[in-house]
PDB file of C-alpha atoms in Angstrom:
ATOM      1  CA  MET A  26     126.624 124.353 113.747  1.00  0.00           C
ATOM      2  CA  THR A  27     123.962 122.180 112.305  1.00  0.00           C
ATOM      3  CA  GLU A  28     123.361 118.792 114.087  1.00  0.00           C
ATOM      4  CA  GLN A  29     122.879 115.777 112.110  1.00  0.00           C
ATOM      5  CA  HIS A  30     120.021 113.650 112.883  1.00  0.00           C
ATOM      6  CA  THR A  31     119.445 109.989 112.334  1.00  0.00           C
ATOM      7  CA  THR A  32     116.378 108.361 110.947  1.00  0.00           C
ATOM      8  CA  THR A  33     115.158 107.439 114.114  1.00  0.00           C
ATOM      9  CA  ASP A  34     115.593 111.009 115.656  1.00  0.00           C
ATOM     10  CA  ALA A  35     113.330 112.334 112.756  1.00  0.00           C
ATOM     11  CA  GLY A  36     110.676 109.864 113.119  1.00  0.00           C
ATOM     12  CA  PHE A  37     111.709 107.266 110.425  1.00  0.00           C
ATOM     13  CA  ASP A  38     111.610 104.359 112.974  1.00  0.00           C
ATOM     14  CA  GLY A  39     108.280 102.645 111.951  1.00  0.00           C
ATOM     15  CA  ARG A  40     108.591  98.858 111.700  1.00  0.00           C
ATOM     16  CA  LEU A  41     106.179  96.748 109.374  1.00  0.00           C
ATOM     17  CA  ARG A  42     105.266  93.131 110.359  1.00  0.00           C
ATOM     18  CA  PRO A  43     105.289  90.495 107.920  1.00  0.00           C
ATOM     19  CA  GLY A  44     102.141  89.033 106.926  1.00  0.00           C
ATOM     20  CA  THR A  45     101.288  85.302 106.630  1.00  0.00           C
ATOM     21  CA  ARG A  46     100.491  85.100 102.952  1.00  0.00           C
ATOM     22  CA  PRO A  47     103.923  86.023 101.302  1.00  0.00           C
ATOM     23  CA  ALA A  48     104.585  85.915  97.689  1.00  0.00           C
ATOM     24  CA  LEU A  49     108.077  86.267  95.973  1.00  0.00           C
ATOM     25  CA  LEU A  50     108.845  88.942  93.066  1.00  0.00           C
ATOM     26  CA  VAL A  51     111.890  88.440  91.303  1.00  0.00           C
ATOM     27  CA  ILE A  52     112.611  91.426  88.976  1.00  0.00           C
ATOM     28  CA  ASP A  53     114.206  91.331  85.628  1.00  0.00           C
ATOM     29  CA  PHE A  54     117.025  88.994  86.875  1.00  0.00           C
ATOM     30  CA  VAL A  55     118.363  88.577  83.091  1.00  0.00           C
ATOM     31  CA  ARG A  56     121.487  87.824  81.738  1.00  0.00           C
ATOM     32  CA  ALA A  57     122.045  91.386  80.383  1.00  0.00           C
ATOM     33  CA  TYR A  58     122.750  92.256  84.098  1.00  0.00           C
ATOM     34  CA  LEU A  59     125.146  89.251  84.377  1.00  0.00           C
ATOM     35  CA  THR A  60     127.376  89.271  81.249  1.00  0.00           C
ATOM     36  CA  PRO A  61     130.585  91.147  80.869  1.00  0.00           C
ATOM     37  CA  GLY A  62     130.369  93.560  77.890  1.00  0.00           C
ATOM     38  CA  SER A  63     126.310  93.842  77.978  1.00  0.00           C
ATOM     39  CA  PRO A  64     125.316  97.581  78.421  1.00  0.00           C
ATOM     40  CA  LEU A  65     123.590  96.916  81.387  1.00  0.00           C
ATOM     41  CA  TYR A  66     126.482  94.745  83.083  1.00  0.00           C
ATOM     42  CA  ALA A  67     126.075  95.372  86.880  1.00  0.00           C
ATOM     43  CA  GLY A  68     128.379  93.263  88.634  1.00  0.00           C
ATOM     44  CA  VAL A  69     125.663  91.446  90.662  1.00  0.00           C
ATOM     45  CA  GLU A  70     127.048  87.942  90.700  1.00  0.00           C
ATOM     46  CA  SER A  71     126.852  87.582  94.482  1.00  0.00           C
ATOM     47  CA  ALA A  72     122.933  88.857  94.330  1.00  0.00           C
ATOM     48  CA  HIS A  73     122.342  86.534  91.422  1.00  0.00           C
ATOM     49  CA  GLN A  74     123.499  83.469  93.806  1.00  0.00           C
ATOM     50  CA  ALA A  75     121.543  84.617  96.633  1.00  0.00           C
ATOM     51  CA  CYS A  76     118.339  85.078  94.276  1.00  0.00           C
ATOM     52  CA  VAL A  77     119.016  81.655  93.535  1.00  0.00           C
ATOM     53  CA  GLU A  78     119.058  80.294  97.004  1.00  0.00           C
ATOM     54  CA  LEU A  79     115.733  82.380  97.711  1.00  0.00           C
ATOM     55  CA  LEU A  80     113.749  81.195  95.000  1.00  0.00           C
ATOM     56  CA  GLN A  81     114.520  77.516  95.940  1.00  0.00           C
ATOM     57  CA  ALA A  82     113.651  78.316  99.447  1.00  0.00           C
ATOM     58  CA  ALA A  83     110.125  80.064  98.032  1.00  0.00           C
ATOM     59  CA  ARG A  84     109.432  76.780  95.785  1.00  0.00           C
ATOM     60  CA  LYS A  85     110.007  74.723  98.889  1.00  0.00           C
ATOM     61  CA  ALA A  86     107.514  76.966 100.894  1.00  0.00           C
ATOM     62  CA  HIS A  87     105.006  76.704  98.256  1.00  0.00           C
ATOM     63  CA  ILE A  88     104.182  80.373  98.022  1.00  0.00           C
ATOM     64  CA  PRO A  89     103.377  82.322  94.517  1.00  0.00           C
ATOM     65  CA  ILE A  90     106.410  83.219  92.687  1.00  0.00           C
ATOM     66  CA  ILE A  91     106.247  86.068  89.983  1.00  0.00           C
ATOM     67  CA  HIS A  92     108.961  86.665  87.661  1.00  0.00           C
ATOM     68  CA  THR A  93     109.452  89.861  85.562  1.00  0.00           C
ATOM     69  CA  ASN A  94     111.304  90.883  82.513  1.00  0.00           C
ATOM     70  CA  VAL A  95     111.381  93.759  80.177  1.00  0.00           C
ATOM     71  CA  GLY A  96     110.421  93.738  76.395  1.00  0.00           C
ATOM     72  CA  TYR A  97     109.798  96.174  73.589  1.00  0.00           C
ATOM     73  CA  GLN A  98     108.368  95.708  70.149  1.00  0.00           C
ATOM     74  CA  PRO A  99     111.271  96.776  67.658  1.00  0.00           C
ATOM     75  CA  GLY A 100     112.148 100.561  67.762  1.00  0.00           C
ATOM     76  CA  GLY A 101     110.872 100.985  71.451  1.00  0.00           C
ATOM     77  CA  ARG A 102     107.785 102.678  70.875  1.00  0.00           C
ATOM     78  CA  ASP A 103     105.947 101.006  73.662  1.00  0.00           C
ATOM     79  CA  GLY A 104     108.809 102.212  75.959  1.00  0.00           C
ATOM     80  CA  GLY A 105     108.123 105.613  75.697  1.00  0.00           C
ATOM     81  CA  VAL A 106     110.175 108.422  77.468  1.00  0.00           C
ATOM     82  CA  PHE A 107     111.930 105.820  79.350  1.00  0.00           C
ATOM     83  CA  PHE A 108     113.244 104.053  76.440  1.00  0.00           C
ATOM     84  CA  ARG A 109     114.495 107.205  74.981  1.00  0.00           C
ATOM     85  CA  LYS A 110     116.175 108.193  78.292  1.00  0.00           C
ATOM     86  CA  LEU A 111     117.879 104.712  78.762  1.00  0.00           C
ATOM     87  CA  PRO A 112     119.277 103.571  75.182  1.00  0.00           C
ATOM     88  CA  ALA A 113     120.641 100.425  76.996  1.00  0.00           C
ATOM     89  CA  LEU A 114     117.344  99.103  77.016  1.00  0.00           C
ATOM     90  CA  ALA A 115     117.423  98.444  73.246  1.00  0.00           C
ATOM     91  CA  CYS A 116     118.674  95.131  74.589  1.00  0.00           C
ATOM     92  CA  PHE A 117     115.092  94.102  75.041  1.00  0.00           C
ATOM     93  CA  GLU A 118     113.761  94.678  72.038  1.00  0.00           C
ATOM     94  CA  GLN A 119     111.969  91.760  70.649  1.00  0.00           C
ATOM     95  CA  GLY A 120     114.560  89.334  68.623  1.00  0.00           C
ATOM     96  CA  ARG A 121     117.461  91.663  69.126  1.00  0.00           C
ATOM     97  CA  HIS A 122     119.486  89.869  71.742  1.00  0.00           C
ATOM     98  CA  PRO A 123     117.570  86.995  73.081  1.00  0.00           C
ATOM     99  CA  ASP A 124     120.746  85.931  74.939  1.00  0.00           C
ATOM    100  CA  LEU A 125     120.784  89.163  76.985  1.00  0.00           C
ATOM    101  CA  ALA A 126     117.092  88.739  77.594  1.00  0.00           C
ATOM    102  CA  ALA A 127     117.170  85.248  78.721  1.00  0.00           C
ATOM    103  CA  PHE A 128     116.843  84.548  82.487  1.00  0.00           C
ATOM    104  CA  GLY A 129     119.816  84.114  84.754  1.00  0.00           C
ATOM    105  CA  PRO A 130     121.109  80.579  85.404  1.00  0.00           C
ATOM    106  CA  GLY A 131     119.033  78.941  87.971  1.00  0.00           C
ATOM    107  CA  LEU A 132     116.330  81.989  87.968  1.00  0.00           C
ATOM    108  CA  GLU A 133     114.345  80.588  84.884  1.00  0.00           C
ATOM    109  CA  PRO A 134     110.634  80.540  85.591  1.00  0.00           C
ATOM    110  CA  ALA A 135     109.250  77.021  86.284  1.00  0.00           C
ATOM    111  CA  GLU A 136     105.554  75.780  85.418  1.00  0.00           C
ATOM    112  CA  GLY A 137     103.007  77.319  87.359  1.00  0.00           C
ATOM    113  CA  GLU A 138     104.973  80.519  88.170  1.00  0.00           C
ATOM    114  CA  THR A 139     103.846  83.697  86.627  1.00  0.00           C
ATOM    115  CA  LEU A 140     105.712  85.867  84.232  1.00  0.00           C
ATOM    116  CA  ILE A 141     104.633  89.457  83.689  1.00  0.00           C
ATOM    117  CA  THR A 142     106.805  91.539  81.070  1.00  0.00           C
ATOM    118  CA  LYS A 143     106.864  95.412  81.490  1.00  0.00           C
ATOM    119  CA  GLN A 144     108.205  98.190  79.672  1.00  0.00           C
ATOM    120  CA  TYR A 145     108.801 100.620  82.753  1.00  0.00           C
ATOM    121  CA  ALA A 146     110.685 100.523  85.910  1.00  0.00           C
ATOM    122  CA  SER A 147     107.887  99.427  88.521  1.00  0.00           C
ATOM    123  CA  ALA A 148     106.522  96.109  87.944  1.00  0.00           C
ATOM    124  CA  PHE A 149     103.263  97.316  88.826  1.00  0.00           C
ATOM    125  CA  PHE A 150     103.048  99.934  86.428  1.00  0.00           C
ATOM    126  CA  GLY A 151     100.643  98.973  83.316  1.00  0.00           C
ATOM    127  CA  THR A 152     100.627  95.315  84.459  1.00  0.00           C
ATOM    128  CA  SER A 153      98.444  92.840  86.133  1.00  0.00           C
ATOM    129  CA  LEU A 154     100.635  92.471  88.989  1.00  0.00           C
ATOM    130  CA  ALA A 155      98.553  94.219  91.727  1.00  0.00           C
ATOM    131  CA  SER A 156      95.320  92.326  90.802  1.00  0.00           C
ATOM    132  CA  THR A 157      97.251  89.055  90.427  1.00  0.00           C
ATOM    133  CA  LEU A 158      98.468  89.645  94.202  1.00  0.00           C
ATOM    134  CA  THR A 159      95.147  90.820  95.207  1.00  0.00           C
ATOM    135  CA  ALA A 160      93.468  87.491  93.688  1.00  0.00           C
ATOM    136  CA  LEU A 161      95.896  85.344  95.305  1.00  0.00           C
ATOM    137  CA  ARG A 162      95.398  87.168  98.836  1.00  0.00           C
ATOM    138  CA  VAL A 163      98.678  87.993  98.975  1.00  0.00           C
ATOM    139  CA  ASP A 164      99.729  90.776 102.159  1.00  0.00           C
ATOM    140  CA  THR A 165     103.512  90.534 101.937  1.00  0.00           C
ATOM    141  CA  LEU A 166     105.863  90.717  98.938  1.00  0.00           C
ATOM    142  CA  LEU A 167     109.401  89.572  99.050  1.00  0.00           C
ATOM    143  CA  ILE A 168     111.432  91.644  96.374  1.00  0.00           C
ATOM    144  CA  ALA A 169     114.455  90.327  95.010  1.00  0.00           C
ATOM    145  CA  GLY A 170     116.218  91.332  91.534  1.00  0.00           C
ATOM    146  CA  VAL A 171     118.054  94.279  89.860  1.00  0.00           C
ATOM    147  CA  SER A 172     118.519  97.031  89.865  1.00  0.00           C
ATOM    148  CA  THR A 173     118.130  98.484  93.500  1.00  0.00           C
ATOM    149  CA  SER A 174     118.222 102.149  92.539  1.00  0.00           C
ATOM    150  CA  GLY A 175     115.805 101.445  89.514  1.00  0.00           C
ATOM    151  CA  CYS A 176     113.105  98.774  89.052  1.00  0.00           C
ATOM    152  CA  VAL A 177     113.375  97.097  92.696  1.00  0.00           C
ATOM    153  CA  ARG A 178     113.142 100.603  94.366  1.00  0.00           C
ATOM    154  CA  ALA A 179     110.305 101.752  91.883  1.00  0.00           C
ATOM    155  CA  THR A 180     108.373  98.442  92.663  1.00  0.00           C
ATOM    156  CA  THR A 181     108.971  98.904  96.205  1.00  0.00           C
ATOM    157  CA  VAL A 182     107.384 102.151  96.515  1.00  0.00           C
ATOM    158  CA  ASP A 183     104.411 100.896  94.669  1.00  0.00           C
ATOM    159  CA  ALA A 184     104.085  97.777  96.679  1.00  0.00           C
ATOM    160  CA  CYS A 185     103.678  99.927  99.578  1.00  0.00           C
ATOM    161  CA  GLN A 186     101.325 102.507  97.870  1.00  0.00           C
ATOM    162  CA  HIS A 187      99.050  99.584  96.955  1.00  0.00           C
ATOM    163  CA  GLY A 188      98.965  98.063 100.489  1.00  0.00           C
ATOM    164  CA  PHE A 189     101.485  95.134 100.176  1.00  0.00           C
ATOM    165  CA  ILE A 190     104.091  94.795 102.970  1.00  0.00           C
ATOM    166  CA  PRO A 191     107.454  94.950 101.069  1.00  0.00           C
ATOM    167  CA  LEU A 192     110.315  93.062 102.245  1.00  0.00           C
ATOM    168  CA  VAL A 193     113.317  93.827 100.284  1.00  0.00           C
ATOM    169  CA  VAL A 194     115.993  91.047 100.330  1.00  0.00           C
ATOM    170  CA  ARG A 195     119.016  92.762 100.947  1.00  0.00           C
ATOM    171  CA  ASP A 196     121.418  89.951  99.558  1.00  0.00           C
ATOM    172  CA  ALA A 197     119.243  89.193  96.669  1.00  0.00           C
ATOM    173  CA  VAL A 198     119.232  92.905  95.006  1.00  0.00           C
ATOM    174  CA  GLY A 199     122.009  94.421  93.313  1.00  0.00           C
ATOM    175  CA  ASP A 200     123.110  97.584  91.748  1.00  0.00           C
ATOM    176  CA  ARG A 201     126.143  98.879  89.690  1.00  0.00           C
ATOM    177  CA  THR A 202     127.949 100.536  92.310  1.00  0.00           C
ATOM    178  CA  ALA A 203     127.988  99.980  96.149  1.00  0.00           C
ATOM    179  CA  ALA A 204     127.289 103.296  97.485  1.00  0.00           C
ATOM    180  CA  VAL A 205     124.044 103.597  95.104  1.00  0.00           C
ATOM    181  CA  HIS A 206     122.837 100.183  96.456  1.00  0.00           C
ATOM    182  CA  ASP A 207     123.555 101.056  99.885  1.00  0.00           C
ATOM    183  CA  ALA A 208     121.955 104.463  99.847  1.00  0.00           C
ATOM    184  CA  ASN A 209     118.631 103.148  98.005  1.00  0.00           C
ATOM    185  CA  LEU A 210     118.320 100.457 100.830  1.00  0.00           C
ATOM    186  CA  PHE A 211     118.915 103.046 103.443  1.00  0.00           C
ATOM    187  CA  ASP A 212     115.987 105.275 102.051  1.00  0.00           C
ATOM    188  CA  LEU A 213     113.819 102.143 101.193  1.00  0.00           C
ATOM    189  CA  GLN A 214     114.093 101.174 104.943  1.00  0.00           C
ATOM    190  CA  ALA A 215     113.229 104.796 106.429  1.00  0.00           C
ATOM    191  CA  LYS A 216     110.231 105.261 104.231  1.00  0.00           C
ATOM    192  CA  TYR A 217     108.785 102.182 102.629  1.00  0.00           C
ATOM    193  CA  ALA A 218     109.929  98.815 103.335  1.00  0.00           C
ATOM    194  CA  GLU A 219     111.625  96.372 105.459  1.00  0.00           C
ATOM    195  CA  VAL A 220     114.931  95.474 104.347  1.00  0.00           C
ATOM    196  CA  LEU A 221     116.132  92.163 105.398  1.00  0.00           C
ATOM    197  CA  SER A 222     119.054  89.857 105.049  1.00  0.00           C
ATOM    198  CA  LEU A 223     118.521  86.600 103.016  1.00  0.00           C
ATOM    199  CA  GLN A 224     118.694  84.674 106.248  1.00  0.00           C
ATOM    200  CA  HIS A 225     116.069  86.523 107.875  1.00  0.00           C
ATOM    201  CA  VAL A 226     114.008  85.710 105.031  1.00  0.00           C
ATOM    202  CA  LEU A 227     114.994  82.128 104.866  1.00  0.00           C
ATOM    203  CA  ASP A 228     113.715  81.795 108.420  1.00  0.00           C
ATOM    204  CA  TYR A 229     110.748  83.508 107.843  1.00  0.00           C
ATOM    205  CA  LEU A 230     109.553  81.136 105.007  1.00  0.00           C
ATOM    206  CA  GLU A 231     110.613  78.114 106.959  1.00  0.00           C
ATOM    207  CA  LYS A 232     108.321  79.214 109.796  1.00  0.00           C
ATOM    208  CA  LYS A 233     105.687  80.523 107.668  1.00  0.00           C
ATOM    209  CA  PRO A 234     102.284  78.570 108.512  1.00  0.00           C
TER     210      PRO A 234
END
């Protein structure tokens, strides 16, 4: 009979210590994921509310805040294979569904916050995100948004690979099914990031020098 091993037994028990220069990254939290009937509706209302609270705390802490959304030229040519694989991304063709492409209530970028429009899953791929964070001397990236198994996961892995400490805020990310959400958070914690509760992150921001 084969023994089952925990991640700790297998040596996946490392911990990352948060740095002193955090930034918040809110990934793609637009109305397409919050509107019933949308092809991308994900039932992530609780994550939306947690993300609003996190964003307010980040503004109060005066840390850099970066938002991402997804946008394509008509026809999706700039989305390549990803656009062809996921037809629901047509929601984000320029001018096609501005209501779905709009940011979720309470998550609209404020003056002075950075907006990055991307075409692929990772917020780092083909964008200025890494250079922006480096120029700001950021060492820790708080990650919120949707979806856990897609753009959140891809961005978190790339954050690790670019040398930023990724802190995924468990309550402020969401996916279409709980099982997929939980499995991806489990794996991110094991290999790439620290997955923390909203309260833990709020305490971190409050105590930040």
